[in-house]
């Protein structure tokens, strides 16, 4: 079992930045590919970004490409999502997810573990 705990969400004005963090409980964190997803009210959970277990490969949804950066620190068992130039449409609950394996996955069904989510609200 892997427990994931997100933090860093909050209220920010359009154009601002936030850095989300996701701390994992497992010491073999480096065995897991990680991803970020988000879910706005009344909408499905959407892929945001993913990173391979070494951090050597990353992938982004078109909607955030160029504005977000996913990274990880395996020594700290933590994955990050730096979000810049935030827009009101980025408002959602952001979830961290983990999957055992080296590759990158962009669909939620490929992830085995999920955090409880952190709210991001972008005001116009």
PDB file of C-alpha atoms in Angstrom:
ATOM      1  CA  UNK A   1       0.000   0.000   0.000  1.00  0.00           C
ATOM      2  CA  UNK A   2       1.069   3.525  -0.767  1.00  0.00           C
ATOM      3  CA  UNK A   3      -0.465   6.493   1.008  1.00  0.00           C
ATOM      4  CA  UNK A   4      -0.397   9.749  -0.919  1.00  0.00           C
ATOM      5  CA  UNK A   5      -0.999  13.124   0.697  1.00  0.00           C
ATOM      6  CA  UNK A   6      -1.355  16.271  -1.399  1.00  0.00           C
ATOM      7  CA  UNK A   7      -0.748  19.801  -0.215  1.00  0.00           C
ATOM      8  CA  UNK A   8      -0.233  23.261  -1.636  1.00  0.00           C
ATOM      9  CA  UNK A   9      -3.657  24.033  -3.019  1.00  0.00           C
ATOM     10  CA  UNK A  10      -5.423  27.301  -2.350  1.00  0.00           C
ATOM     11  CA  UNK A  11      -6.982  30.425  -3.784  1.00  0.00           C
ATOM     12  CA  UNK A  12      -4.977  32.394  -6.312  1.00  0.00           C
ATOM     13  CA  UNK A  13      -5.714  35.139  -8.806  1.00  0.00           C
ATOM     14  CA  UNK A  14      -5.569  34.488 -12.517  1.00  0.00           C
ATOM     15  CA  UNK A  15      -2.001  34.701 -13.725  1.00  0.00           C
ATOM     16  CA  UNK A  16      -0.642  33.524 -10.407  1.00  0.00           C
ATOM     17  CA  UNK A  17       1.269  30.392  -9.475  1.00  0.00           C
ATOM     18  CA  UNK A  18       0.930  27.464  -7.114  1.00  0.00           C
ATOM     19  CA  UNK A  19       3.145  24.526  -6.313  1.00  0.00           C
ATOM     20  CA  UNK A  20       1.395  21.329  -5.362  1.00  0.00           C
ATOM     21  CA  UNK A  21       3.206  18.622  -3.446  1.00  0.00           C
ATOM     22  CA  UNK A  22       2.380  14.965  -2.989  1.00  0.00           C
ATOM     23  CA  UNK A  23       4.151  13.032  -0.262  1.00  0.00           C
ATOM     24  CA  UNK A  24       4.212   9.246  -0.486  1.00  0.00           C
ATOM     25  CA  UNK A  25       4.443   6.930   2.468  1.00  0.00           C
ATOM     26  CA  UNK A  26       6.350   4.141   0.812  1.00  0.00           C
ATOM     27  CA  UNK A  27      10.138   4.005   0.871  1.00  0.00           C
ATOM     28  CA  UNK A  28      10.148   2.346  -2.559  1.00  0.00           C
ATOM     29  CA  UNK A  29       8.644   5.507  -4.037  1.00  0.00           C
ATOM     30  CA  UNK A  30      11.154   5.348  -6.877  1.00  0.00           C
ATOM     31  CA  UNK A  31       9.414   2.183  -8.136  1.00  0.00           C
ATOM     32  CA  UNK A  32       6.293   4.180  -8.935  1.00  0.00           C
ATOM     33  CA  UNK A  33       5.297   6.291 -11.880  1.00  0.00           C
ATOM     34  CA  UNK A  34       3.343   9.301 -10.674  1.00  0.00           C
ATOM     35  CA  UNK A  35       0.661  11.501 -12.111  1.00  0.00           C
ATOM     36  CA  UNK A  36      -1.550  14.458 -11.403  1.00  0.00           C
ATOM     37  CA  UNK A  37      -5.215  14.580 -12.302  1.00  0.00           C
ATOM     38  CA  UNK A  38      -7.902  17.162 -11.673  1.00  0.00           C
ATOM     39  CA  UNK A  39     -11.653  17.188 -11.353  1.00  0.00           C
ATOM     40  CA  UNK A  40     -13.866  20.236 -11.638  1.00  0.00           C
ATOM     41  CA  UNK A  41     -17.431  20.206 -10.260  1.00  0.00           C
ATOM     42  CA  UNK A  42     -19.741  18.203 -12.478  1.00  0.00           C
ATOM     43  CA  UNK A  43     -16.910  17.037 -14.716  1.00  0.00           C
ATOM     44  CA  UNK A  44     -14.850  13.913 -15.110  1.00  0.00           C
ATOM     45  CA  UNK A  45     -11.411  13.482 -13.649  1.00  0.00           C
ATOM     46  CA  UNK A  46      -8.888  14.644 -16.239  1.00  0.00           C
ATOM     47  CA  UNK A  47      -5.221  13.907 -16.718  1.00  0.00           C
ATOM     48  CA  UNK A  48      -2.844  16.810 -16.051  1.00  0.00           C
ATOM     49  CA  UNK A  49       0.717  15.492 -16.004  1.00  0.00           C
ATOM     50  CA  UNK A  50       2.758  12.366 -15.412  1.00  0.00           C
ATOM     51  CA  UNK A  51       6.348  11.499 -14.628  1.00  0.00           C
ATOM     52  CA  UNK A  52       8.298   8.257 -14.865  1.00  0.00           C
ATOM     53  CA  UNK A  53       9.850   6.593 -11.850  1.00  0.00           C
ATOM     54  CA  UNK A  54      13.277   8.120 -12.474  1.00  0.00           C
ATOM     55  CA  UNK A  55      11.884  11.490 -13.478  1.00  0.00           C
ATOM     56  CA  UNK A  56      13.503  11.159 -16.870  1.00  0.00           C
ATOM     57  CA  UNK A  57      10.241  11.249 -18.786  1.00  0.00           C
ATOM     58  CA  UNK A  58       7.293  13.575 -18.399  1.00  0.00           C
ATOM     59  CA  UNK A  59       4.035  14.106 -20.244  1.00  0.00           C
ATOM     60  CA  UNK A  60       1.448  16.865 -20.079  1.00  0.00           C
ATOM     61  CA  UNK A  61      -2.116  17.465 -21.102  1.00  0.00           C
ATOM     62  CA  UNK A  62      -2.388  20.029 -23.873  1.00  0.00           C
ATOM     63  CA  UNK A  63      -4.387  22.276 -21.578  1.00  0.00           C
ATOM     64  CA  UNK A  64      -1.441  22.785 -19.206  1.00  0.00           C
ATOM     65  CA  UNK A  65       1.537  22.301 -21.488  1.00  0.00           C
ATOM     66  CA  UNK A  66       3.958  25.198 -21.148  1.00  0.00           C
ATOM     67  CA  UNK A  67       2.352  26.344 -17.901  1.00  0.00           C
ATOM     68  CA  UNK A  68       2.933  23.371 -15.607  1.00  0.00           C
ATOM     69  CA  UNK A  69       5.973  21.359 -14.654  1.00  0.00           C
ATOM     70  CA  UNK A  70       5.897  17.982 -12.930  1.00  0.00           C
ATOM     71  CA  UNK A  71       8.969  16.887 -11.003  1.00  0.00           C
ATOM     72  CA  UNK A  72       9.920  14.455  -8.272  1.00  0.00           C
ATOM     73  CA  UNK A  73      12.452  14.059  -5.509  1.00  0.00           C
ATOM     74  CA  UNK A  74      12.822  10.360  -4.796  1.00  0.00           C
ATOM     75  CA  UNK A  75      14.981  11.062  -1.751  1.00  0.00           C
ATOM     76  CA  UNK A  76      12.014  12.895  -0.222  1.00  0.00           C
ATOM     77  CA  UNK A  77       9.319  10.556  -1.594  1.00  0.00           C
ATOM     78  CA  UNK A  78       7.613  13.585  -3.087  1.00  0.00           C
ATOM     79  CA  UNK A  79       6.241  14.608  -6.449  1.00  0.00           C
ATOM     80  CA  UNK A  80       5.487  18.217  -7.343  1.00  0.00           C
ATOM     81  CA  UNK A  81       3.335  20.118  -9.781  1.00  0.00           C
ATOM     82  CA  UNK A  82       4.419  23.676 -10.420  1.00  0.00           C
ATOM     83  CA  UNK A  83       1.575  25.618 -12.003  1.00  0.00           C
ATOM     84  CA  UNK A  84       2.129  29.045 -13.543  1.00  0.00           C
ATOM     85  CA  UNK A  85      -0.067  31.488 -15.441  1.00  0.00           C
ATOM     86  CA  UNK A  86      -3.110  29.994 -13.789  1.00  0.00           C
ATOM     87  CA  UNK A  87      -6.511  30.480 -15.378  1.00  0.00           C
ATOM     88  CA  UNK A  88     -10.007  30.282 -13.875  1.00  0.00           C
ATOM     89  CA  UNK A  89     -10.555  27.101 -15.876  1.00  0.00           C
ATOM     90  CA  UNK A  90      -7.759  25.469 -13.865  1.00  0.00           C
ATOM     91  CA  UNK A  91     -10.063  25.526 -10.849  1.00  0.00           C
ATOM     92  CA  UNK A  92     -10.520  21.946  -9.660  1.00  0.00           C
ATOM     93  CA  UNK A  93      -9.591  19.417  -7.038  1.00  0.00           C
ATOM     94  CA  UNK A  94      -6.142  18.139  -7.908  1.00  0.00           C
ATOM     95  CA  UNK A  95      -5.284  14.516  -7.201  1.00  0.00           C
ATOM     96  CA  UNK A  96      -1.946  12.800  -7.009  1.00  0.00           C
ATOM     97  CA  UNK A  97      -1.800   9.216  -8.257  1.00  0.00           C
ATOM     98  CA  UNK A  98       0.776   6.458  -8.266  1.00  0.00           C
ATOM     99  CA  UNK A  99       1.309   3.285 -10.274  1.00  0.00           C
ATOM    100  CA  UNK A 100       3.882   0.540  -9.899  1.00  0.00           C
ATOM    101  CA  UNK A 101       6.101   0.504 -12.942  1.00  0.00           C
ATOM    102  CA  UNK A 102       8.448   2.546 -15.040  1.00  0.00           C
ATOM    103  CA  UNK A 103       6.200   3.910 -17.751  1.00  0.00           C
ATOM    104  CA  UNK A 104       3.974   6.942 -18.021  1.00  0.00           C
ATOM    105  CA  UNK A 105       0.197   6.576 -17.936  1.00  0.00           C
ATOM    106  CA  UNK A 106      -2.380   9.189 -18.863  1.00  0.00           C
ATOM    107  CA  UNK A 107      -5.595   7.417 -17.896  1.00  0.00           C
ATOM    108  CA  UNK A 108      -6.842   7.147 -14.345  1.00  0.00           C
ATOM    109  CA  UNK A 109      -7.575   3.421 -14.625  1.00  0.00           C
ATOM    110  CA  UNK A 110      -3.843   2.747 -14.915  1.00  0.00           C
ATOM    111  CA  UNK A 111      -3.124   4.157 -11.477  1.00  0.00           C
ATOM    112  CA  UNK A 112      -3.353   2.076  -8.341  1.00  0.00           C
ATOM    113  CA  UNK A 113      -3.101   4.647  -5.567  1.00  0.00           C
ATOM    114  CA  UNK A 114      -4.719   8.028  -5.064  1.00  0.00           C
ATOM    115  CA  UNK A 115      -4.471  10.904  -2.666  1.00  0.00           C
ATOM    116  CA  UNK A 116      -7.415  12.683  -1.113  1.00  0.00           C
ATOM    117  CA  UNK A 117      -7.053  15.745  -3.335  1.00  0.00           C
ATOM    118  CA  UNK A 118      -6.279  19.394  -2.810  1.00  0.00           C
ATOM    119  CA  UNK A 119      -8.497  22.253  -3.944  1.00  0.00           C
ATOM    120  CA  UNK A 120      -7.159  24.829  -6.383  1.00  0.00           C
ATOM    121  CA  UNK A 121      -9.327  27.880  -7.010  1.00  0.00           C
ATOM    122  CA  UNK A 122      -8.333  30.519  -9.531  1.00  0.00           C
ATOM    123  CA  UNK A 123     -10.252  33.779  -9.398  1.00  0.00           C
ATOM    124  CA  UNK A 124     -10.660  36.009 -12.409  1.00  0.00           C
TER     125      UNK A 124
END
